[in-house]
Amino acid sequence: MDFTLSDERRMLQDSLSRYLADHLDHERRRKTLDSGAPYNADLYKGLADLGTLAALFPEEAGGFGGTGPDLALVFETLGRAGTLEPFLPAALAAPLLTDHADLVEQVIAGESIVTLAHTEPDARYDLADVTLSAKPTLNGTKTNVLFGAQATHLIVSARESGDRLDPEGISLFLVPTDAPGLTITPLTNVDGTASAQIAFTDTPAETRLGEPAQGHALLETATAHAILALSAETLGAMEAAKDLTLAYLQERQQFGRPIGTFQALQHRLADMLTEIEQARSAVLNLAGHLDAPRDIRERHVSATKNLVGRVAALVAEEAVQMHGGIGMTEEYELSHHARRLVMADHLFGDVDHHLERFIHLSGG
Amino acid sequence: MDLSFTQAEQDFQQEVRDFLATSLPHDLSEKVRLNKRLGKDDYQRWHAILNDKGWLAPGWPVEHGGAGWSPVQKHIFEDEACLAHAPRTVPFGITMLAPVLLAFGTEAQVARYLPRILSGEDWWCQGYSEPGAGSDLASLKTRAVRDGDHYIVNGQKTWTTLGQHANKIFCLVRTDPDAKKQEGISFLLIDMDTPGVTLRPITLIDGQPEVNEVFFDDVRVPAENLVGEENKGWTYAKYLLTHERTNIAGVGFSNAALATVKRVASEVTSGGKPLAQNPFFAARLAQVEIDLMAMATTNLRILAAAEAGRAPGPESSMLKLKGTIIRQELTSLLRRALGPHALPHQPDFLDGGDNAETLGHEQAPGAAANYFNMRKLSIFGGSNEIQRTIVAKSVLGG
Ligand SMILES: Cc1cc2nc3c(=O)[nH]c(=O)nc-3n(C[C@H](O)[C@H](O)[C@H](O)COP(=O)(O)OP(=O)(O)OC[C@H]3O[C@@H](n4cnc5c(N)ncnc54)[C@H](O)[C@@H]3O)c2cc1C
């Protein structure tokens, strides 16, 4: 067994951490949010130039990574720094763009953003729940499209045949965001990240990704990548929340001593640290099985999303609680990580969804 | 044993229901139901309606304009008001300051301030906490130095809830820096308009400017604004804490929240079926409901003891602990029930008029904001860690 990083990965992680330490801190992040911009375009370009996006794509597609460990280390580093930039869409799109080298090149350069438009207003977290139709043009509505208003291209899931919940019959289409018939409503999520609701009215469906009506398997693959990326990002945010809490317990004085000397808080900190190690292992499990056969991979997908979701809520709630009033303020960095930690559970299936799915995948 | 209310209590319950059905404005209850943001006007409107009925100050004696209700009557009113989605009454004047004035204030103070609380002329806020004095409240540093017939106040308070709406603040201040921690503290009433008082809003995790910092820079306060005796303020503050923890369990809030979660779970679907039929979600919800049923009875047991004249001991800490855990879990369940719809931040809907549009379910815009805001329940009013210590000490000593 070997849990060490290869030299190349270590170099990427080092340069990424260093760049983020130099270019992003809580004040600059808040400045971006206050400006109303969805993210800092200069920071995004700078990170793209470092090869951050290239690390999300396999060599065949023009990148230099794309494996589970690549995604895990990039996103943990991004999450720890609290980046708002559109990396998650790239992680989602990476496995779907194998035949579109030109577009991949632009994504890697930070010049195009490709995002998945999949969730529908009544679909909750079920990947097969698709009603947007492609007969032959696209008609319907997608919500929670990450960076939908900033994207240059959408990957849209649409039903060509079958009934509402059938896994069969779903196709994926690549649609430029300047295509006719798109109504894009930009939104900001509770954690500050950008998303959009998009209505399609007779939008042409010219470019299909993969085989007709066989899109469900591709969706699962893309979602597996996204769940790994998001889980690793969440792990990074947990580490940041933990560091802040640790420092606060040592510096905050009440009753004439640091609050970290109260056993009630020490034990809770110890539980938090233990659970974060569990989350780290869950992320590694998924990273190591991202390319495994479908049934093995998907068990790890649901196990990881469930465990990380549970730990993330615990870390957010405990970190705020142990900070007292300060932890409740918008000004202080912790509340930003806390919001990200909690709201990540609402993307790609929450703890309950993945618990149920894990039981089902395990033959239950 | 009889777990039901007496006939008189049931009649009272019906009277409360009838009143709420006819007098609670629909636009106000809609705001509360959807976790929209209430402004000063909203609170004042509801206070005025309650005051017209003589119900604004449940615990005050009738001769001072109060309702003179028993603990059980107060409980019934709070429960019904929550279920009807009435705004909460702002507690600082009514349930915090007034009992202290009635017990320890001068006749002049009672005569001056109580009517102004009822009429809405005064909006009080609570100036206890300081940056360095939270759980360890007795370490507070704000100084008040006697100068003729005034006190000169210098220092800083923080976490002052809704201080931006207030014209008065009741403060704990240090009047004897040489005495032991708890013994040099006084209870002082300060006009927020006095020169030298400044306010800085603090935005909370849900984006709301709910609390404030209040700075005192050579603020001259008339000595007649001292409540009770100099250096005895800690006693009054403790009196306030033990005697006015009526709604501490928040059973009414939880009952209302439970009903909301149930309704949402029956309206949204998961895998083509109502979420309420999903065994995982249903199990979570059932667990909270079971806890809440027991806590409602714990609460009534403590109320019955209070009616029999026994002062609440560590039970009020238990109620605070269990009550906040249940309330927080319900906010978490509502957020989860909404699934992806809980993600977007929709301030227009939360702040806006009735016609501001919502995305997804009508409960979606307020769900995550309320979840985050309610983290405060286990921090303020004596954090849950402090409550656990009180409970343990009551049996272990120390
Ligand atoms: C939204 C909000 C509204 C508020 N409104 C008001 C108001 O209107 N007026 C007012 O005066 N105050 C108000 N408060 C202040 C509130 O009472 C304090 O936040 C609270 O007393 C905790 O103090 P602190 O924030 O300084 O945390 P700290 O006391 O610094 O506590 C930090 C952490 O340490 C723990 N801790 C501290 N001491 C111990 C111990 N001995 N053993 C174990 N654990 C311990 C706490 O439980 C907490 O987890 C409000 C607070 C909030 C968040």
JSON list of C-alpha atoms in Angstrom, two decimals, chain B residues 239-376:
[
{"chain": "B", "resi": 239, "resn": "TYR", "atom": "CA", "xyz": [-33.13, 37.07, 39.08]},
{"chain": "B", "resi": 240, "resn": "LEU", "atom": "CA", "xyz": [-33.94, 37.94, 35.50]},
{"chain": "B", "resi": 241, "resn": "LEU", "atom": "CA", "xyz": [-32.41, 34.70, 34.23]},
{"chain": "B", "resi": 242, "resn": "THR", "atom": "CA", "xyz": [-34.11, 32.34, 36.66]},
{"chain": "B", "resi": 243, "resn": "HIS", "atom": "CA", "xyz": [-37.53, 33.98, 36.65]},
{"chain": "B", "resi": 244, "resn": "GLU", "atom": "CA", "xyz": [-38.21, 34.75, 33.08]},
{"chain": "B", "resi": 245, "resn": "ARG", "atom": "CA", "xyz": [-37.22, 31.59, 31.37]},
{"chain": "B", "resi": 246, "resn": "THR", "atom": "CA", "xyz": [-40.80, 30.73, 30.55]},
{"chain": "B", "resi": 247, "resn": "ASN", "atom": "CA", "xyz": [-40.58, 29.88, 26.92]},
{"chain": "B", "resi": 248, "resn": "ILE", "atom": "CA", "xyz": [-37.14, 28.44, 27.14]},
{"chain": "B", "resi": 249, "resn": "ALA", "atom": "CA", "xyz": [-38.02, 25.02, 25.72]},
{"chain": "B", "resi": 250, "resn": "GLY", "atom": "CA", "xyz": [-39.62, 26.62, 22.68]},
{"chain": "B", "resi": 251, "resn": "VAL", "atom": "CA", "xyz": [-42.19, 23.84, 22.41]},
{"chain": "B", "resi": 252, "resn": "GLY", "atom": "CA", "xyz": [-44.51, 26.08, 20.42]},
{"chain": "B", "resi": 253, "resn": "PHE", "atom": "CA", "xyz": [-41.79, 26.97, 17.93]},
{"chain": "B", "resi": 254, "resn": "SER", "atom": "CA", "xyz": [-40.96, 23.30, 17.53]},
{"chain": "B", "resi": 255, "resn": "ASN", "atom": "CA", "xyz": [-44.58, 22.28, 17.07]},
{"chain": "B", "resi": 256, "resn": "ALA", "atom": "CA", "xyz": [-44.96, 24.87, 14.34]},
{"chain": "B", "resi": 257, "resn": "ALA", "atom": "CA", "xyz": [-41.67, 23.87, 12.70]},
{"chain": "B", "resi": 258, "resn": "LEU", "atom": "CA", "xyz": [-42.63, 20.20, 12.84]},
{"chain": "B", "resi": 259, "resn": "ALA", "atom": "CA", "xyz": [-45.91, 20.93, 11.07]},
{"chain": "B", "resi": 260, "resn": "THR", "atom": "CA", "xyz": [-44.05, 22.86, 8.39]},
{"chain": "B", "resi": 261, "resn": "VAL", "atom": "CA", "xyz": [-41.52, 20.09, 7.79]},
{"chain": "B", "resi": 262, "resn": "LYS", "atom": "CA", "xyz": [-44.33, 17.54, 7.56]},
{"chain": "B", "resi": 263, "resn": "ARG", "atom": "CA", "xyz": [-46.19, 19.62, 5.04]},
{"chain": "B", "resi": 264, "resn": "VAL", "atom": "CA", "xyz": [-43.12, 20.21, 2.89]},
{"chain": "B", "resi": 265, "resn": "ALA", "atom": "CA", "xyz": [-42.29, 16.49, 3.03]},
{"chain": "B", "resi": 266, "resn": "SER", "atom": "CA", "xyz": [-45.75, 15.68, 1.73]},
{"chain": "B", "resi": 267, "resn": "GLU", "atom": "CA", "xyz": [-45.46, 18.24, -1.07]},
{"chain": "B", "resi": 268, "resn": "VAL", "atom": "CA", "xyz": [-41.99, 17.55, -2.49]},
{"chain": "B", "resi": 269, "resn": "THR", "atom": "CA", "xyz": [-41.17, 14.30, -4.21]},
{"chain": "B", "resi": 270, "resn": "SER", "atom": "CA", "xyz": [-38.21, 11.96, -4.12]},
{"chain": "B", "resi": 271, "resn": "GLY", "atom": "CA", "xyz": [-37.94, 9.19, -6.71]},
{"chain": "B", "resi": 272, "resn": "GLY", "atom": "CA", "xyz": [-41.47, 10.02, -7.88]},
{"chain": "B", "resi": 273, "resn": "LYS", "atom": "CA", "xyz": [-43.03, 9.63, -4.41]},
{"chain": "B", "resi": 274, "resn": "PRO", "atom": "CA", "xyz": [-43.69, 12.15, -1.65]},
{"chain": "B", "resi": 275, "resn": "LEU", "atom": "CA", "xyz": [-40.60, 12.61, 0.48]},
{"chain": "B", "resi": 276, "resn": "ALA", "atom": "CA", "xyz": [-42.72, 11.81, 3.53]},
{"chain": "B", "resi": 277, "resn": "GLN", "atom": "CA", "xyz": [-42.79, 8.21, 2.30]},
{"chain": "B", "resi": 278, "resn": "ASN", "atom": "CA", "xyz": [-39.03, 7.98, 2.07]},
{"chain": "B", "resi": 279, "resn": "PRO", "atom": "CA", "xyz": [-38.05, 5.73, 5.00]},
{"chain": "B", "resi": 280, "resn": "PHE", "atom": "CA", "xyz": [-34.82, 7.60, 5.70]},
{"chain": "B", "resi": 281, "resn": "PHE", "atom": "CA", "xyz": [-36.40, 11.01, 5.89]},
{"chain": "B", "resi": 282, "resn": "ALA", "atom": "CA", "xyz": [-39.46, 9.66, 7.67]},
{"chain": "B", "resi": 283, "resn": "ALA", "atom": "CA", "xyz": [-37.28, 8.04, 10.33]},
{"chain": "B", "resi": 284, "resn": "ARG", "atom": "CA", "xyz": [-35.41, 11.27, 11.02]},
{"chain": "B", "resi": 285, "resn": "LEU", "atom": "CA", "xyz": [-38.64, 13.19, 11.28]},
{"chain": "B", "resi": 286, "resn": "ALA", "atom": "CA", "xyz": [-40.28, 10.62, 13.53]},
{"chain": "B", "resi": 287, "resn": "GLN", "atom": "CA", "xyz": [-37.32, 10.68, 15.91]},
{"chain": "B", "resi": 288, "resn": "VAL", "atom": "CA", "xyz": [-37.64, 14.42, 16.39]},
{"chain": "B", "resi": 289, "resn": "GLU", "atom": "CA", "xyz": [-41.39, 14.17, 16.83]},
{"chain": "B", "resi": 290, "resn": "ILE", "atom": "CA", "xyz": [-40.96, 11.52, 19.51]},
{"chain": "B", "resi": 291, "resn": "ASP", "atom": "CA", "xyz": [-38.41, 13.67, 21.32]},
{"chain": "B", "resi": 292, "resn": "LEU", "atom": "CA", "xyz": [-40.68, 16.68, 21.05]},
{"chain": "B", "resi": 293, "resn": "MET", "atom": "CA", "xyz": [-43.68, 14.81, 22.48]},
{"chain": "B", "resi": 294, "resn": "ALA", "atom": "CA", "xyz": [-41.66, 13.88, 25.55]},
{"chain": "B", "resi": 295, "resn": "MET", "atom": "CA", "xyz": [-40.19, 17.33, 25.91]},
{"chain": "B", "resi": 296, "resn": "ALA", "atom": "CA", "xyz": [-43.61, 18.95, 25.77]},
{"chain": "B", "resi": 297, "resn": "THR", "atom": "CA", "xyz": [-44.51, 16.87, 28.81]},
{"chain": "B", "resi": 298, "resn": "THR", "atom": "CA", "xyz": [-41.23, 17.64, 30.58]},
{"chain": "B", "resi": 299, "resn": "ASN", "atom": "CA", "xyz": [-42.09, 21.26, 30.00]},
{"chain": "B", "resi": 300, "resn": "LEU", "atom": "CA", "xyz": [-45.58, 20.85, 31.46]},
{"chain": "B", "resi": 301, "resn": "ARG", "atom": "CA", "xyz": [-44.21, 19.00, 34.48]},
{"chain": "B", "resi": 302, "resn": "ILE", "atom": "CA", "xyz": [-41.94, 21.93, 35.20]},
{"chain": "B", "resi": 303, "resn": "LEU", "atom": "CA", "xyz": [-44.80, 24.38, 34.66]},
{"chain": "B", "resi": 304, "resn": "ALA", "atom": "CA", "xyz": [-46.95, 22.44, 37.11]},
{"chain": "B", "resi": 305, "resn": "ALA", "atom": "CA", "xyz": [-44.16, 22.62, 39.66]},
{"chain": "B", "resi": 306, "resn": "ALA", "atom": "CA", "xyz": [-43.87, 26.35, 39.06]},
{"chain": "B", "resi": 307, "resn": "GLU", "atom": "CA", "xyz": [-47.62, 26.79, 39.60]},
{"chain": "B", "resi": 308, "resn": "ALA", "atom": "CA", "xyz": [-47.25, 24.93, 42.86]},
{"chain": "B", "resi": 309, "resn": "GLY", "atom": "CA", "xyz": [-44.73, 27.55, 43.87]},
{"chain": "B", "resi": 310, "resn": "ARG", "atom": "CA", "xyz": [-41.52, 25.61, 43.38]},
{"chain": "B", "resi": 311, "resn": "ALA", "atom": "CA", "xyz": [-38.78, 27.67, 41.75]},
{"chain": "B", "resi": 312, "resn": "PRO", "atom": "CA", "xyz": [-37.26, 25.94, 38.73]},
{"chain": "B", "resi": 313, "resn": "GLY", "atom": "CA", "xyz": [-33.79, 24.55, 39.38]},
{"chain": "B", "resi": 314, "resn": "PRO", "atom": "CA", "xyz": [-31.62, 22.69, 36.89]},
{"chain": "B", "resi": 315, "resn": "GLU", "atom": "CA", "xyz": [-34.79, 21.70, 35.02]},
{"chain": "B", "resi": 316, "resn": "SER", "atom": "CA", "xyz": [-34.74, 24.98, 33.16]},
{"chain": "B", "resi": 317, "resn": "SER", "atom": "CA", "xyz": [-31.23, 24.13, 31.94]},
{"chain": "B", "resi": 318, "resn": "MET", "atom": "CA", "xyz": [-32.48, 20.75, 30.76]},
{"chain": "B", "resi": 319, "resn": "LEU", "atom": "CA", "xyz": [-35.33, 22.40, 28.92]},
{"chain": "B", "resi": 320, "resn": "LYS", "atom": "CA", "xyz": [-32.95, 24.82, 27.25]},
{"chain": "B", "resi": 321, "resn": "LEU", "atom": "CA", "xyz": [-30.63, 22.02, 26.19]},
{"chain": "B", "resi": 322, "resn": "LYS", "atom": "CA", "xyz": [-33.23, 19.66, 24.81]},
{"chain": "B", "resi": 323, "resn": "GLY", "atom": "CA", "xyz": [-35.37, 22.46, 23.43]},
{"chain": "B", "resi": 324, "resn": "THR", "atom": "CA", "xyz": [-32.55, 24.00, 21.40]},
{"chain": "B", "resi": 325, "resn": "ILE", "atom": "CA", "xyz": [-31.36, 20.65, 20.09]},
{"chain": "B", "resi": 326, "resn": "ILE", "atom": "CA", "xyz": [-34.87, 19.82, 18.87]},
{"chain": "B", "resi": 327, "resn": "ARG", "atom": "CA", "xyz": [-35.42, 23.24, 17.33]},
{"chain": "B", "resi": 328, "resn": "GLN", "atom": "CA", "xyz": [-32.09, 23.12, 15.56]},
{"chain": "B", "resi": 329, "resn": "GLU", "atom": "CA", "xyz": [-32.74, 19.62, 14.25]},
{"chain": "B", "resi": 330, "resn": "LEU", "atom": "CA", "xyz": [-36.08, 20.76, 12.83]},
{"chain": "B", "resi": 331, "resn": "THR", "atom": "CA", "xyz": [-34.40, 23.62, 10.94]},
{"chain": "B", "resi": 332, "resn": "SER", "atom": "CA", "xyz": [-31.95, 21.09, 9.61]},
{"chain": "B", "resi": 333, "resn": "LEU", "atom": "CA", "xyz": [-34.77, 18.79, 8.49]},
{"chain": "B", "resi": 334, "resn": "LEU", "atom": "CA", "xyz": [-36.59, 21.60, 6.70]},
{"chain": "B", "resi": 335, "resn": "ARG", "atom": "CA", "xyz": [-33.40, 22.48, 4.84]},
{"chain": "B", "resi": 336, "resn": "ARG", "atom": "CA", "xyz": [-32.88, 18.83, 3.88]},
{"chain": "B", "resi": 337, "resn": "ALA", "atom": "CA", "xyz": [-36.50, 18.37, 2.88]},
{"chain": "B", "resi": 338, "resn": "LEU", "atom": "CA", "xyz": [-36.12, 21.08, 0.28]},
{"chain": "B", "resi": 339, "resn": "GLY", "atom": "CA", "xyz": [-33.15, 19.33, -1.30]},
{"chain": "B", "resi": 340, "resn": "PRO", "atom": "CA", "xyz": [-31.54, 21.34, -4.10]},
{"chain": "B", "resi": 341, "resn": "HIS", "atom": "CA", "xyz": [-34.11, 24.13, -3.66]},
{"chain": "B", "resi": 342, "resn": "ALA", "atom": "CA", "xyz": [-32.42, 25.11, -0.40]},
{"chain": "B", "resi": 343, "resn": "LEU", "atom": "CA", "xyz": [-29.29, 26.18, -2.31]},
{"chain": "B", "resi": 344, "resn": "PRO", "atom": "CA", "xyz": [-30.12, 29.58, -3.82]},
{"chain": "B", "resi": 345, "resn": "HIS", "atom": "CA", "xyz": [-29.88, 32.67, -1.67]},
{"chain": "B", "resi": 346, "resn": "GLN", "atom": "CA", "xyz": [-33.13, 34.61, -2.35]},
{"chain": "B", "resi": 347, "resn": "PRO", "atom": "CA", "xyz": [-32.97, 37.88, -0.41]},
{"chain": "B", "resi": 348, "resn": "ASP", "atom": "CA", "xyz": [-35.62, 39.57, -2.58]},
{"chain": "B", "resi": 349, "resn": "PHE", "atom": "CA", "xyz": [-38.18, 37.08, -1.47]},
{"chain": "B", "resi": 350, "resn": "LEU", "atom": "CA", "xyz": [-37.13, 37.23, 2.18]},
{"chain": "B", "resi": 351, "resn": "ASP", "atom": "CA", "xyz": [-37.08, 41.03, 2.29]},
{"chain": "B", "resi": 352, "resn": "GLY", "atom": "CA", "xyz": [-39.58, 41.81, -0.40]},
{"chain": "B", "resi": 353, "resn": "GLY", "atom": "CA", "xyz": [-43.29, 42.23, -0.67]},
{"chain": "B", "resi": 354, "resn": "ASP", "atom": "CA", "xyz": [-45.83, 39.51, -1.22]},
{"chain": "B", "resi": 355, "resn": "ASN", "atom": "CA", "xyz": [-45.30, 39.38, -4.94]},
{"chain": "B", "resi": 356, "resn": "ALA", "atom": "CA", "xyz": [-41.55, 38.74, -4.87]},
{"chain": "B", "resi": 357, "resn": "GLU", "atom": "CA", "xyz": [-41.05, 35.45, -6.63]},
{"chain": "B", "resi": 358, "resn": "THR", "atom": "CA", "xyz": [-39.65, 32.32, -5.09]},
{"chain": "B", "resi": 359, "resn": "LEU", "atom": "CA", "xyz": [-37.76, 29.58, -6.85]},
{"chain": "B", "resi": 360, "resn": "GLY", "atom": "CA", "xyz": [-38.73, 26.05, -6.03]},
{"chain": "B", "resi": 361, "resn": "HIS", "atom": "CA", "xyz": [-40.91, 25.62, -2.95]},
{"chain": "B", "resi": 362, "resn": "GLU", "atom": "CA", "xyz": [-42.32, 28.59, -1.02]},
{"chain": "B", "resi": 363, "resn": "GLN", "atom": "CA", "xyz": [-40.33, 27.48, 2.04]},
{"chain": "B", "resi": 364, "resn": "ALA", "atom": "CA", "xyz": [-37.08, 27.30, 0.05]},
{"chain": "B", "resi": 365, "resn": "PRO", "atom": "CA", "xyz": [-35.77, 30.86, 0.46]},
{"chain": "B", "resi": 366, "resn": "GLY", "atom": "CA", "xyz": [-35.92, 30.92, 4.25]},
{"chain": "B", "resi": 367, "resn": "ALA", "atom": "CA", "xyz": [-34.83, 27.38, 5.01]},
{"chain": "B", "resi": 368, "resn": "ALA", "atom": "CA", "xyz": [-31.04, 27.56, 4.92]},
{"chain": "B", "resi": 369, "resn": "ALA", "atom": "CA", "xyz": [-30.96, 31.10, 6.31]},
{"chain": "B", "resi": 370, "resn": "ASN", "atom": "CA", "xyz": [-33.08, 30.02, 9.25]},
{"chain": "B", "resi": 371, "resn": "TYR", "atom": "CA", "xyz": [-31.01, 26.89, 9.79]},
{"chain": "B", "resi": 372, "resn": "PHE", "atom": "CA", "xyz": [-27.85, 28.99, 10.06]},
{"chain": "B", "resi": 373, "resn": "ASN", "atom": "CA", "xyz": [-29.49, 31.70, 12.16]},
{"chain": "B", "resi": 374, "resn": "MET", "atom": "CA", "xyz": [-30.81, 29.18, 14.66]},
{"chain": "B", "resi": 375, "resn": "ARG", "atom": "CA", "xyz": [-27.31, 28.03, 15.51]},
{"chain": "B", "resi": 376, "resn": "LYS", "atom": "CA", "xyz": [-27.51, 30.93, 17.94]}
]
